[in-house]
Short mmCIF file of C-alpha atoms in Angstrom, two decimals:
data_model
loop_
_atom_site.label_atom_id
_atom_site.label_comp_id
_atom_site.label_asym_id
_atom_site.label_seq_id
_atom_site.Cartn_x
_atom_site.Cartn_y
_atom_site.Cartn_z
CA MET A 5 -48.97 1.19 -40.47
CA GLN A 6 -47.33 3.48 -37.98
CA GLU A 7 -46.68 7.03 -39.07
CA LYS A 8 -42.95 7.71 -39.33
CA PRO A 9 -41.88 10.18 -36.66
CA LYS A 10 -40.93 13.57 -38.00
CA ARG A 11 -37.41 14.84 -37.46
CA ARG A 12 -37.38 17.53 -34.86
CA ALA A 13 -36.08 20.85 -36.10
CA GLY A 14 -34.15 23.33 -34.03
CA GLY A 15 -33.01 23.23 -30.44
CA ARG A 16 -30.45 20.47 -30.93
CA SER A 17 -27.43 22.71 -30.45
CA ALA A 18 -28.90 24.15 -27.29
CA ARG A 19 -29.60 20.70 -25.92
CA HIS A 20 -26.06 19.55 -26.69
CA ALA A 21 -24.56 22.60 -25.02
CA ALA A 22 -26.72 22.11 -21.95
CA ARG A 23 -25.53 18.53 -21.62
CA ALA A 24 -21.85 19.25 -22.20
CA ASP A 25 -21.19 20.05 -18.54
CA LYS A 26 -23.00 16.88 -17.46
CA TYR A 27 -20.62 14.68 -19.42
CA ALA A 28 -17.40 16.69 -19.15
CA LEU A 29 -14.70 15.11 -16.97
CA PRO A 30 -10.91 15.23 -17.10
CA ASN A 31 -8.96 12.35 -18.60
CA LEU A 32 -8.74 9.80 -15.81
CA SER A 33 -6.24 7.40 -17.35
CA GLY A 34 -3.01 8.74 -15.86
CA PRO A 35 -0.71 7.27 -13.19
CA GLY A 36 -2.23 5.83 -10.04
CA GLN A 37 -4.71 3.43 -11.62
CA THR A 38 -6.23 0.68 -9.51
CA GLY A 39 -4.70 -2.77 -9.95
CA GLY A 40 -5.42 -6.24 -8.61
CA GLN A 41 -7.64 -7.57 -11.40
CA TYR A 42 -5.12 -10.26 -12.44
CA ARG A 43 -4.49 -12.98 -9.85
CA PRO A 44 -2.23 -15.75 -11.14
CA LEU A 45 -2.40 -17.48 -7.75
CA SER A 46 -5.45 -18.93 -6.06
CA THR A 47 -6.21 -17.80 -2.53
CA ALA A 48 -5.04 -21.19 -1.28
CA GLY A 49 -1.85 -20.83 -3.33
CA VAL A 50 -1.04 -17.47 -1.75
CA GLU A 51 -1.54 -18.91 1.73
CA GLN A 52 0.66 -21.93 0.92
CA ILE A 53 3.45 -19.67 -0.29
CA HIS A 54 3.15 -17.55 2.85
CA ARG A 55 3.28 -20.59 5.14
CA THR A 56 6.30 -22.00 3.31
CA ALA A 57 8.09 -18.63 3.44
CA VAL A 58 7.53 -18.45 7.21
CA ARG A 59 8.74 -22.02 7.58
CA ILE A 60 11.90 -21.20 5.63
CA LEU A 61 12.70 -18.30 7.96
CA SER A 62 11.80 -20.15 11.15
CA GLU A 63 13.49 -23.47 10.36
CA ILE A 64 16.24 -22.87 7.76
CA GLY A 65 16.99 -19.26 8.72
CA MET A 66 19.52 -16.72 7.46
CA ALA A 67 23.31 -17.01 7.26
CA GLN A 68 26.14 -14.43 7.01
CA VAL A 69 24.37 -12.35 9.64
CA PRO A 70 26.30 -9.36 11.01
CA GLU A 71 26.81 -9.47 14.78
CA ILE A 72 24.85 -6.24 15.26
CA VAL A 73 21.84 -7.93 13.64
CA ILE A 74 22.23 -11.13 15.67
CA ASP A 75 22.30 -9.14 18.90
CA LYS A 76 19.13 -7.22 18.00
CA ALA A 77 17.32 -10.36 16.87
CA LEU A 78 18.18 -12.38 19.97
CA GLU A 79 16.77 -9.57 22.09
CA LYS A 80 13.47 -10.02 20.22
CA GLY A 81 13.24 -13.76 20.88
CA CYS A 82 14.85 -15.06 17.69
CA HIS A 83 17.45 -17.84 17.89
CA LEU A 84 20.42 -19.47 16.19
CA ASN A 85 19.83 -23.04 15.05
CA ASP A 86 22.34 -25.89 15.17
CA ALA A 87 23.87 -24.71 11.89
CA GLY A 88 24.42 -21.23 13.34
CA ARG A 89 21.73 -19.69 11.13
CA LEU A 90 19.45 -16.95 12.51
CA CYS A 91 15.84 -18.14 12.70
CA PHE A 92 12.74 -16.01 13.26
CA PRO A 93 9.65 -17.31 15.11
CA PRO A 94 6.40 -17.16 13.09
CA SER A 95 4.80 -14.87 15.69
CA PHE A 96 7.71 -12.45 15.40
CA ILE A 97 7.39 -12.37 11.59
CA GLU A 98 3.68 -11.68 11.95
CA ASP A 99 4.34 -8.82 14.38
CA VAL A 100 6.85 -7.24 11.98
CA VAL A 101 4.39 -7.38 9.07
CA ASP A 102 1.57 -5.98 11.21
CA GLY A 103 3.74 -3.09 12.43
CA ALA A 104 5.17 -2.09 9.05
CA PRO A 105 3.64 1.01 7.38
CA LYS A 106 0.95 0.12 4.87
CA GLN A 107 0.92 3.48 3.09
CA PHE A 108 3.24 6.47 2.94
CA VAL A 109 4.09 9.38 0.65
CA LEU A 110 6.98 9.32 -1.78
CA HIS A 111 7.94 12.97 -2.05
CA GLY A 112 9.17 14.91 -5.02
CA GLN A 113 11.24 18.05 -4.62
CA LYS A 114 7.95 19.92 -5.03
CA PRO A 115 4.56 18.93 -3.60
CA ASP A 116 2.97 18.52 -7.04
CA ARG A 117 5.36 15.59 -7.65
CA ASP A 118 4.32 13.72 -4.46
CA PHE A 119 2.32 10.50 -4.60
CA GLU A 120 1.17 7.97 -2.04
CA VAL A 121 2.37 4.38 -2.24
CA GLY A 122 0.25 1.55 -0.89
CA GLY A 123 -3.29 0.28 -1.26
CA ASP A 124 -4.35 -0.59 -4.79
CA GLN A 125 -2.80 2.32 -6.71
CA VAL A 126 -0.19 1.48 -9.35
CA TYR A 127 2.66 3.69 -10.56
CA PHE A 128 5.31 3.01 -13.18
CA GLY A 129 8.88 4.19 -12.88
CA THR A 130 12.45 3.38 -13.76
CA GLY A 131 15.25 1.31 -12.31
CA GLY A 132 18.28 -0.68 -13.25
CA ALA A 133 22.02 -0.45 -13.43
CA ALA A 134 22.75 -0.64 -17.14
CA VAL A 135 26.40 -0.26 -18.03
CA GLN A 136 25.80 0.55 -21.68
CA VAL A 137 23.71 3.06 -23.60
CA LEU A 138 22.34 2.70 -27.10
CA ASP A 139 24.01 5.70 -28.70
CA ARG A 140 21.51 7.92 -30.52
CA THR A 141 24.05 8.98 -33.17
CA THR A 142 25.79 5.72 -34.05
CA GLY A 143 23.09 3.24 -33.12
CA GLU A 144 25.77 1.21 -31.32
CA TYR A 145 26.18 0.39 -27.64
CA ARG A 146 28.81 2.28 -25.65
CA PRO A 147 29.64 2.64 -21.94
CA SER A 148 27.13 4.78 -20.03
CA THR A 149 28.33 8.06 -18.52
CA LEU A 150 27.40 10.59 -15.87
CA LYS A 151 26.12 12.93 -18.59
CA ASP A 152 23.87 10.12 -19.86
CA LEU A 153 22.42 9.71 -16.38
CA TYR A 154 21.70 13.43 -16.09
CA ASP A 155 20.07 13.46 -19.52
CA PHE A 156 17.95 10.41 -18.70
CA ALA A 157 16.70 12.29 -15.63
CA ARG A 158 15.93 15.35 -17.77
CA LEU A 159 14.00 13.19 -20.22
CA VAL A 160 11.95 11.39 -17.57
CA ASP A 161 11.08 14.74 -15.98
CA ARG A 162 8.99 15.42 -19.11
CA LEU A 163 7.40 11.97 -19.54
CA ASP A 164 4.05 12.04 -17.78
CA ASN A 165 3.45 8.30 -17.41
CA ILE A 166 6.73 7.69 -15.57
CA SER A 167 6.14 8.72 -11.97
CA TRP A 168 9.67 8.61 -10.55
CA PHE A 169 13.26 8.30 -11.70
CA THR A 170 15.55 5.69 -10.23
CA ARG A 171 19.07 5.58 -11.60
CA CYS A 172 18.75 3.55 -14.81
CA CYS A 173 22.43 3.35 -15.73
CA VAL A 174 25.81 3.37 -14.04
CA ALA A 175 28.15 6.30 -14.66
CA THR A 176 31.03 4.10 -15.78
CA ASP A 177 33.29 7.15 -16.17
CA MET A 178 33.30 7.49 -12.36
CA VAL A 179 36.24 5.40 -11.12
CA ASP A 180 36.17 5.96 -7.38
CA PRO A 181 33.11 4.47 -5.58
CA ILE A 182 32.56 7.69 -3.58
CA ASP A 183 32.60 9.74 -6.78
CA LEU A 184 30.11 7.34 -8.33
CA ASP A 185 27.65 7.55 -5.45
CA ILE A 186 27.89 11.31 -4.90
CA ASN A 187 27.74 12.24 -8.57
CA THR A 188 24.86 9.85 -9.18
CA ALA A 189 22.89 11.54 -6.39
CA TYR A 190 23.74 14.97 -7.81
CA ALA A 191 22.87 14.09 -11.42
CA ILE A 192 19.47 12.56 -10.73
CA ALA A 193 18.40 15.31 -8.31
CA SER A 194 19.55 18.01 -10.75
CA GLY A 195 17.81 16.45 -13.71
CA THR A 196 14.28 16.13 -12.33
CA THR A 197 12.02 17.29 -9.50
CA LYS A 198 10.23 13.93 -9.50
CA HIS A 199 10.88 11.45 -6.74
CA VAL A 200 14.20 9.71 -7.36
CA GLY A 201 16.02 6.61 -6.20
CA THR A 202 19.65 5.64 -5.92
CA SER A 203 22.01 3.25 -4.16
CA PHE A 204 25.20 3.50 -2.13
CA ALA A 205 28.23 1.23 -1.97
CA ILE A 206 28.75 1.74 1.77
CA GLY A 207 27.05 3.62 4.59
CA GLU A 208 29.69 6.35 4.70
CA HIS A 209 28.57 7.61 1.30
CA VAL A 210 25.05 8.46 2.48
CA HIS A 211 25.74 11.63 4.50
CA PRO A 212 27.47 13.54 1.64
CA ALA A 213 24.49 12.79 -0.60
CA ILE A 214 22.12 14.12 2.06
CA GLU A 215 24.17 17.33 2.19
CA ILE A 216 23.67 17.73 -1.56
CA PHE A 217 19.94 17.13 -1.22
CA ASP A 218 19.73 19.66 1.62
CA HIS A 219 21.42 22.31 -0.52
CA ILE A 220 18.98 21.64 -3.37
CA LEU A 221 15.97 21.99 -1.05
CA GLY A 222 17.30 25.12 0.61
CA GLY A 223 19.12 24.28 3.81
CA GLU A 224 20.27 21.83 6.45
CA GLY A 225 17.56 19.43 7.57
CA ALA A 226 15.33 20.12 4.56
CA PHE A 227 15.67 16.61 3.16
CA ARG A 228 14.52 15.02 6.42
CA LYS A 229 11.24 16.96 6.06
CA ARG A 230 10.87 16.19 2.34
CA PRO A 231 12.80 12.97 1.59
CA PHE A 232 12.53 13.06 -2.20
CA CYS A 233 14.98 10.20 -2.70
CA LYS A 234 14.66 6.56 -1.65
CA VAL A 235 17.56 4.16 -1.31
CA HIS A 236 17.67 0.86 -3.13
CA ILE A 237 19.32 -1.88 -1.10
CA SER A 238 19.61 -5.61 -1.67
CA PRO A 239 19.84 -6.84 1.92
CA VAL A 240 19.90 -10.53 0.99
CA VAL A 241 22.37 -12.48 -1.12
CA SER A 242 20.34 -15.43 -2.38
CA PRO A 243 19.90 -18.06 -1.25
CA LEU A 244 19.19 -16.86 2.30
CA ASN A 245 22.28 -14.87 3.25
CA TYR A 246 22.38 -11.32 4.60
CA GLY A 247 24.77 -8.80 3.03
CA GLU A 248 26.90 -6.80 5.47
CA ASP A 249 27.37 -3.66 3.30
CA ALA A 250 23.60 -3.38 2.87
CA VAL A 251 23.20 -3.22 6.65
CA SER A 252 25.55 -0.24 6.97
CA VAL A 253 23.77 1.58 4.13
CA MET A 254 20.38 0.81 5.66
CA LEU A 255 21.36 2.22 9.05
CA ALA A 256 22.76 5.41 7.52
CA CYS A 257 19.60 5.96 5.48
CA ILE A 258 17.34 5.36 8.46
CA GLU A 259 19.27 8.06 10.32
CA HIS A 260 18.33 10.58 7.59
CA ASN A 261 14.68 9.50 7.19
CA MET A 262 15.27 8.10 3.71
CA PRO A 263 12.64 5.56 2.54
CA ILE A 264 14.05 2.11 1.80
CA ASN A 265 13.32 0.01 -1.24
CA SER A 266 14.34 -3.46 -0.09
CA ILE A 267 14.92 -5.47 -3.27
CA ILE A 268 15.25 -9.24 -3.58
CA ALA A 269 16.18 -10.45 -7.05
CA ALA A 270 16.94 -14.16 -6.86
CA GLN A 271 17.06 -15.95 -10.22
CA ALA A 272 14.95 -19.08 -10.71
CA GLY A 273 17.16 -22.03 -11.51
CA ALA A 274 20.35 -20.31 -10.28
CA THR A 275 20.12 -18.55 -6.90
CA GLY A 276 16.54 -19.72 -6.45
CA PRO A 277 14.58 -22.91 -7.20
CA ALA A 278 13.51 -23.60 -10.78
CA THR A 279 9.86 -24.36 -10.02
CA LEU A 280 7.89 -21.13 -9.96
CA ALA A 281 6.03 -21.94 -6.73
CA ALA A 282 9.25 -22.72 -4.85
CA MET A 283 10.88 -19.63 -6.32
CA LEU A 284 8.06 -17.48 -4.95
CA ALA A 285 8.32 -19.12 -1.53
CA GLN A 286 12.07 -18.49 -1.25
CA SER A 287 11.96 -14.95 -2.62
CA THR A 288 9.03 -14.09 -0.34
CA ALA A 289 11.00 -15.40 2.64
CA GLU A 290 14.01 -13.31 1.62
CA THR A 291 11.89 -10.19 1.15
CA LEU A 292 10.40 -10.73 4.60
CA ALA A 293 13.97 -11.06 5.90
CA GLY A 294 14.73 -7.63 4.43
CA LEU A 295 11.66 -6.15 6.09
CA ILE A 296 12.68 -7.73 9.39
CA LEU A 297 16.17 -6.26 9.08
CA VAL A 298 14.85 -2.70 8.85
CA ASN A 299 12.30 -3.17 11.61
CA LEU A 300 14.83 -4.60 14.05
CA PHE A 301 16.48 -1.17 14.09
CA ALA A 302 13.66 1.22 13.17
CA PRO A 303 10.16 -0.20 13.65
CA GLY A 304 7.71 1.54 11.34
CA HIS A 305 10.32 2.98 8.98
CA PRO A 306 8.97 3.31 5.38
CA VAL A 307 9.91 0.17 3.42
CA ILE A 308 8.88 -0.93 -0.05
CA PHE A 309 8.47 -4.70 -0.13
CA SER A 310 10.21 -5.35 -3.44
CA ASN A 311 10.17 -9.01 -4.30
CA TRP A 312 11.49 -9.22 -7.87
CA PRO A 313 11.68 -12.92 -8.78
CA PHE A 314 13.99 -13.12 -11.79
CA VAL A 315 14.44 -15.88 -14.34
CA ILE A 316 17.32 -17.39 -16.26
CA ASP A 317 17.11 -19.16 -19.59
CA LEU A 318 17.75 -22.68 -18.34
CA ARG A 319 19.32 -23.62 -21.66
CA THR A 320 22.13 -21.09 -21.31
CA GLY A 321 22.14 -19.80 -17.71
CA ALA A 322 21.74 -16.21 -18.94
CA PHE A 323 19.29 -13.80 -17.28
CA SER A 324 16.05 -13.41 -19.26
CA GLY A 325 13.86 -10.41 -18.49
CA GLY A 326 11.22 -10.59 -21.19
CA GLY A 327 9.61 -14.01 -20.98
CA GLY A 328 6.19 -15.12 -19.83
CA GLU A 329 7.64 -16.72 -16.70
CA ILE A 330 9.05 -13.47 -15.35
CA ALA A 331 5.76 -11.75 -16.11
CA VAL A 332 3.69 -14.25 -14.16
CA LEU A 333 6.25 -14.44 -11.32
CA ASN A 334 6.26 -10.69 -10.75
CA ALA A 335 2.47 -10.56 -10.99
CA ALA A 336 2.27 -13.34 -8.40
CA SER A 337 4.79 -11.47 -6.26
CA ALA A 338 2.46 -8.46 -6.28
CA GLN A 339 -0.41 -10.70 -5.25
CA VAL A 340 1.53 -12.14 -2.30
CA SER A 341 2.64 -8.68 -1.20
CA LYS A 342 -0.96 -7.48 -1.28
CA TYR A 343 -1.80 -10.42 1.01
CA TYR A 344 0.49 -8.75 3.56
CA GLY A 345 -0.97 -5.32 2.82
CA LEU A 346 2.50 -3.87 2.28
CA PRO A 347 3.62 -1.27 -0.28
CA THR A 348 5.05 -3.43 -3.00
CA GLY A 349 7.51 -3.16 -5.85
CA VAL A 350 8.09 -5.49 -8.81
CA ALA A 351 9.87 -5.28 -12.14
CA SER A 352 8.70 -5.28 -15.77
CA SER A 353 9.74 -4.27 -19.29
CA MET A 354 13.18 -5.87 -19.05
CA THR A 355 13.29 -6.90 -22.69
CA ASP A 356 16.04 -9.21 -23.88
CA SER A 357 16.10 -7.47 -27.25
CA LYS A 358 19.17 -5.38 -28.04
CA VAL A 359 17.33 -3.01 -30.36
CA ILE A 360 13.98 -1.24 -30.47
CA ASP A 361 12.01 -3.83 -32.41
CA ALA A 362 8.94 -6.06 -32.31
CA GLN A 363 10.50 -8.32 -29.66
CA ALA A 364 11.06 -5.32 -27.39
CA GLY A 365 7.48 -4.15 -27.83
CA LEU A 366 6.06 -7.62 -27.23
CA GLU A 367 8.07 -8.28 -24.08
CA LYS A 368 7.67 -4.83 -22.57
CA GLY A 369 3.97 -4.56 -23.25
CA LEU A 370 3.02 -7.94 -21.81
CA THR A 371 5.22 -7.77 -18.70
CA SER A 372 4.08 -4.22 -17.87
CA LEU A 373 0.42 -5.07 -18.34
CA ALA A 374 0.71 -8.18 -16.17
CA ALA A 375 2.42 -6.25 -13.36
CA GLY A 376 -0.06 -3.39 -13.55
CA LEU A 377 -3.16 -5.57 -13.55
CA ALA A 378 -1.72 -7.58 -10.65
CA GLY A 379 -1.68 -4.39 -8.57
CA ALA A 380 1.97 -3.83 -7.70
CA ASN A 381 2.22 -0.32 -6.26
CA LEU A 382 5.57 0.51 -7.85
CA ILE A 383 6.63 -1.11 -11.11
CA TYR A 384 10.34 -0.68 -11.73
CA GLU A 385 12.40 -1.01 -14.92
CA SER A 386 9.20 -0.11 -16.77
CA ALA A 387 10.82 2.20 -19.32
CA GLY A 388 14.04 2.59 -21.23
CA MET A 389 15.77 -0.70 -20.47
CA MET A 390 17.24 -2.93 -23.17
CA ALA A 391 19.40 -6.04 -23.56
CA SER A 392 18.28 -7.87 -20.40
CA ILE A 393 18.77 -4.64 -18.36
CA MET A 394 22.41 -4.34 -19.43
CA GLY A 395 21.56 -1.44 -21.76
CA ALA A 396 19.42 1.70 -21.75
CA SER A 397 17.98 3.74 -24.61
CA PHE A 398 16.76 7.33 -24.74
CA ASP A 399 14.40 6.61 -27.61
CA ALA A 400 12.99 3.55 -25.82
CA PHE A 401 12.05 5.81 -22.90
CA ALA A 402 9.82 7.86 -25.20
CA ILE A 403 8.20 4.77 -26.74
CA ASP A 404 7.72 3.06 -23.37
CA ASN A 405 6.13 6.19 -21.92
CA GLU A 406 3.47 5.90 -24.64
CA MET A 407 3.11 2.17 -24.03
CA LEU A 408 2.43 2.89 -20.37
CA SER A 409 -0.38 5.28 -21.31
CA TYR A 410 -2.08 2.33 -23.02
CA VAL A 411 -1.43 0.01 -20.07
CA GLN A 412 -2.96 2.54 -17.68
CA ARG A 413 -5.99 2.92 -19.93
CA ILE A 414 -6.54 -0.84 -19.92
CA MET A 415 -6.18 -0.91 -16.14
CA ARG A 416 -8.76 1.82 -15.73
CA GLY A 417 -11.47 -0.35 -17.26
CA ILE A 418 -14.94 0.93 -18.16
CA GLU A 419 -17.15 2.93 -15.84
CA VAL A 420 -20.86 2.20 -16.12
CA THR A 421 -23.47 4.72 -14.92
CA GLU A 422 -26.90 5.67 -16.19
CA GLU A 423 -25.49 8.89 -17.64
CA LEU A 424 -22.58 7.14 -19.35
CA LEU A 425 -24.85 4.46 -20.78
CA GLY A 426 -26.35 7.35 -22.73
CA PHE A 427 -29.87 6.24 -23.52
CA GLU A 428 -30.80 9.85 -24.34
CA THR A 429 -27.74 10.18 -26.56
CA ILE A 430 -28.69 7.08 -28.54
CA ARG A 431 -32.26 8.37 -28.90
CA ASP A 432 -30.97 11.77 -30.07
CA ALA A 433 -28.80 10.19 -32.74
CA VAL A 434 -31.46 7.77 -33.97
CA PHE A 435 -34.15 10.43 -34.29
CA GLY A 436 -31.76 13.19 -35.23
CA ASP A 437 -28.64 13.23 -37.41
CA GLY A 438 -28.19 9.48 -37.51
CA HIS A 439 -24.71 9.65 -35.99
CA PHE A 440 -22.95 10.66 -32.78
CA LEU A 441 -20.37 13.06 -34.20
CA GLY A 442 -20.58 16.43 -32.51
CA HIS A 443 -22.83 15.29 -29.68
CA ALA A 444 -21.94 16.73 -26.27
CA GLN A 445 -21.39 13.25 -24.85
CA THR A 446 -19.01 12.40 -27.69
CA LEU A 447 -17.02 15.59 -27.24
CA ALA A 448 -16.71 15.03 -23.50
CA ALA A 449 -15.76 11.37 -23.97
CA MET A 450 -12.92 12.40 -26.29
CA GLU A 451 -11.04 13.79 -23.31
CA ARG A 452 -12.38 11.55 -20.57
CA ASP A 453 -12.42 8.04 -22.02
CA TYR A 454 -9.83 7.98 -24.78
CA VAL A 455 -6.04 8.07 -24.81
CA TYR A 456 -4.33 9.44 -27.90
CA PRO A 457 -0.80 8.60 -29.00
CA GLU A 458 1.85 11.28 -29.17
CA ILE A 459 4.22 9.29 -31.37
CA GLY A 460 2.07 6.40 -32.53
CA ASP A 461 0.60 6.71 -36.03
CA ARG A 462 -3.10 6.59 -36.95
CA GLN A 463 -3.02 8.33 -40.32
CA THR A 464 -4.22 6.86 -43.60
CA ILE A 465 -1.59 5.12 -45.72
CA LYS A 466 -1.54 8.04 -48.20
CA VAL A 467 -1.12 10.72 -45.54
CA TRP A 468 1.54 8.63 -43.78
CA GLN A 469 3.48 8.12 -47.01
CA ASP A 470 3.28 11.80 -47.92
CA ALA A 471 4.58 12.71 -44.44
CA GLY A 472 7.71 10.62 -44.94
CA ALA A 473 6.56 7.11 -43.99
CA THR A 474 8.21 7.33 -40.58
CA ASP A 475 7.97 4.59 -37.98
CA MET A 476 7.49 4.95 -34.23
CA HIS A 477 11.22 4.93 -33.56
CA ASP A 478 11.70 7.82 -35.99
CA ARG A 479 9.07 9.85 -34.17
CA ALA A 480 10.53 8.91 -30.76
CA ARG A 481 13.89 10.31 -31.88
CA LEU A 482 12.24 13.61 -32.74
CA MET A 483 10.49 13.72 -29.38
CA VAL A 484 13.72 13.05 -27.48
CA ASP A 485 15.54 15.64 -29.62
CA ALA A 486 12.94 18.24 -28.70
CA ILE A 487 13.18 17.51 -24.96
CA LEU A 488 16.95 17.23 -24.66
CA GLY A 489 17.46 20.13 -27.05
CA GLY A 490 15.10 22.29 -25.02
CA PRO A 491 15.59 24.17 -21.75
CA HIS A 492 17.61 22.53 -19.01
CA PRO A 493 16.01 22.16 -15.57
CA GLY A 494 16.37 25.27 -13.44
CA HIS A 495 15.17 24.07 -10.05
CA VAL A 496 18.67 23.99 -8.52
CA SER A 497 19.66 27.58 -7.86
CA GLY A 498 23.06 28.87 -8.88
CA GLU A 499 23.87 29.54 -5.24
CA ALA A 500 22.95 26.00 -4.21
CA ASP A 501 24.93 24.50 -7.08
CA GLN A 502 27.97 26.56 -6.20
CA ALA A 503 27.80 25.43 -2.58
CA ILE A 504 27.50 21.81 -3.65
CA ARG A 505 30.52 22.08 -5.95
CA GLN A 506 32.58 23.80 -3.29
CA ASN A 507 31.98 21.00 -0.78
CA HIS A 508 31.83 17.93 -3.00
CA SER A 509 33.71 16.51 -5.98
CA ILE A 510 31.09 17.10 -8.67
CA LEU A 511 32.40 15.83 -12.00
CA LEU A 512 29.49 16.85 -14.24
CA PRO A 513 30.69 20.12 -15.85
CA ARG A 514 28.35 23.02 -15.26
CA GLU A 515 28.58 24.06 -18.92
CA LEU A 516 26.90 20.78 -19.92
CA MET A 517 23.90 21.71 -17.77
CA LYS A 518 23.07 25.02 -19.43
CA ASP A 519 20.92 25.95 -22.41
#
């Protein structure tokens, strides 16, 4: 019979301390995880969709084409077919894709808010044009306002898993279109130093917004050097028509070096085919048409290839943002975009639920995870949206920010190395204390490998009951209260703000922007 090994006395603490540095690493589960693990399409399927998209553009072509676009396209060897539609040769489409930037930086107002878009890195952010807000006092929906938009920006500035802020709601208290566009630009840029995104009704509204951005950054021409805002345009009216206003906005933004997020959002069964494969083919063709539009006038200008295939409930005709079909379509869209090697955007988290409930959690979690694992570079609508993107909620932003921390942890996967396999650690525990609590590897892994909820609950039933038996929504309210009740952003100097207000019709009262 073998003699039982004796427990070794002394020296354990020293050994643990010596190994602490070997295991210690920062938490690596933040924004910018690598995607591409989920591929709903086969390689052959991706190639078939590509070929069909090219055939659509070369044989069916685009209608409602502005003359300025026709002239540019004809110079490049494109042609009008017998129906008067603008058609693009396959070789021309290939040249446009090859010449488009594959990676570029999306700037914040400060360098520490910059991030690179392209490759396999995935970032989650906001989007949308909700016209109602779930009121935090009454619990009822009401029209969204300019102050709401500013406060949403303030909130997102403090939520670490949301990498940029695109206007999530419309300031319905702005009546004049120029007031809407200018005040939207002012509110989002005043509320956060993260990269932001907005839209413009017409091209003439772009220059005043650039003047505001220049003032914020410190002087004329500053935005051109650090373009911290991208424009969201929808250059195509599905099926297969160009939109004239989008062209004027595009040209104005190109002039000021503003990145372009070219969004296609056809709806399967309505403005797009009902079969998912055909829907992908048409929406891919339309997204390529948007890319072509930019490159006809400014080859190499930064463009995000945002193919957002949407879905309607075929029983009612109403948009549905939370189903399995929209999840797999947007994941497949990311896969097709990666085939082209282009910086890509898709949508997720567009729950159809009107309240923060189990349906919202189910739909947001699954659609965000599918988009992230598919490897879309920029995932829009990923926080705060409610009611099939017609509503927005402050408390949902806080909950969704936590959800995204889990999604990013799943995306990160598990690293396997000899050190992390921890043979020595297992031996230490077996022949030592009989557990792993307090071991240097365990302590390091706490910060490196694990994500901990800020508002999720992991207490025992007794402790939870004694603390008031709150749910996640209760704790989200407290988190939002703390952020919105705290200091207001101070990155826009008083001098810059005064200059902006003297030259532009800013309708957000200054007293609502102070502590």
